[in-house]
XYZ file of C-alpha atoms in Angstrom:
122
model
C -53.353 62.566 -10.416
C -51.027 59.969 -10.245
C -50.938 59.088 -14.555
C -48.276 57.452 -14.623
C -46.987 54.063 -13.007
C -44.252 52.528 -12.390
C -43.226 48.728 -11.285
C -40.202 46.137 -11.680
C -37.805 47.919 -9.355
C -35.713 45.469 -6.558
C -32.319 44.481 -5.280
C -30.570 42.713 -7.978
C -26.913 41.108 -7.441
C -24.025 43.407 -9.729
C -24.436 41.506 -13.323
C -28.037 41.067 -12.731
C -31.272 42.402 -14.498
C -34.327 44.013 -14.117
C -37.288 45.063 -16.487
C -39.050 48.038 -15.284
C -42.420 48.762 -16.514
C -44.450 52.043 -16.269
C -48.265 51.715 -17.278
C -49.814 54.906 -18.865
C -52.947 56.752 -19.155
C -54.175 56.430 -23.340
C -53.773 60.239 -23.237
C -50.594 60.117 -21.566
C -49.397 57.529 -23.249
C -49.656 59.135 -26.888
C -47.309 61.630 -25.279
C -44.609 62.630 -28.227
C -41.738 61.407 -25.864
C -41.765 59.329 -23.019
C -38.848 57.922 -21.064
C -36.708 57.136 -17.943
C -35.205 59.383 -15.261
C -33.676 58.451 -12.199
C -31.967 59.582 -8.783
C -29.829 58.550 -6.440
C -29.024 59.936 -2.873
C -27.631 62.899 -2.779
C -26.826 62.949 -6.459
C -28.980 64.935 -9.138
C -31.763 63.606 -10.906
C -30.540 62.136 -14.600
C -31.719 61.233 -17.843
C -31.305 57.481 -18.956
C -32.946 56.932 -21.947
C -36.227 58.220 -23.927
C -38.180 57.064 -26.901
C -40.141 59.219 -29.256
C -43.271 58.360 -30.567
C -41.786 57.594 -33.967
C -39.578 55.080 -31.976
C -36.126 57.055 -32.246
C -34.428 56.059 -28.860
C -31.281 57.907 -26.517
C -29.491 56.659 -24.131
C -26.783 58.306 -21.535
C -22.763 57.467 -21.709
C -23.460 55.507 -18.514
C -26.023 52.691 -19.408
C -25.365 52.673 -23.365
C -25.235 49.099 -23.878
C -26.861 47.633 -21.478
C -30.215 49.745 -21.390
C -32.946 49.293 -23.452
C -35.808 51.274 -24.112
C -39.453 50.109 -25.626
C -43.081 50.281 -25.761
C -45.940 48.583 -25.699
C -48.483 50.423 -27.347
C -51.111 47.154 -26.770
C -50.541 48.060 -23.484
C -50.000 51.686 -23.043
C -46.723 50.845 -21.404
C -43.347 51.908 -20.900
C -40.419 49.980 -20.690
C -36.785 49.508 -19.592
C -34.676 46.814 -19.702
C -31.230 46.974 -17.568
C -29.056 44.536 -17.991
C -25.152 44.264 -16.649
C -26.466 45.915 -13.884
C -23.731 48.038 -11.514
C -24.098 49.543 -8.012
C -24.219 52.629 -9.165
C -27.295 52.076 -11.234
C -28.803 52.367 -7.636
C -31.463 54.997 -7.653
C -35.418 55.605 -8.003
C -36.173 55.103 -11.755
C -38.790 57.774 -12.890
C -41.091 57.340 -15.525
C -42.416 60.865 -17.361
C -43.681 62.154 -20.520
C -43.465 65.338 -22.719
C -44.034 66.718 -25.790
C -41.950 67.179 -28.618
C -39.434 69.981 -26.654
C -38.647 66.965 -24.027
C -36.886 64.835 -26.837
C -35.271 67.578 -28.621
C -32.918 67.892 -25.831
C -34.337 69.834 -23.488
C -35.516 66.846 -20.687
C -38.304 69.039 -19.813
C -41.312 66.545 -19.357
C -44.925 67.747 -17.810
C -45.713 64.547 -16.094
C -44.099 62.039 -13.689
C -43.819 58.650 -11.192
C -43.982 58.006 -8.323
C -40.944 56.019 -8.978
C -39.466 52.335 -8.501
C -36.287 51.612 -6.361
C -33.363 49.995 -7.537
C -31.023 48.656 -5.827
C -28.175 46.814 -6.919
C -25.412 44.781 -4.936
C -21.937 43.951 -4.947
């Protein structure tokens, strides 16, 4: 049933970098919109970055300038490059895919991965 599989999470010190990957089935990868979400214990889920099939991207204010979302179409893989990591970036990161409406501001996605943990220490 799982068609989105995240990897690349881990534990790093503040200021370090991580590159997350999301392997998707071809049909799911063709979704109009794909994005990365994160959720920390006791906090609500929030979008970190999203990308459309035309290449248009958006990033949350909290991670702008530090996170970059991209797609490797040859491998049907979504990536999230995370630089200058901060302790507040600690969360479970999820890959998601949806239709045009997901990238139109609704953040309503149809498919979700199981998540990969990112822990940033001081």
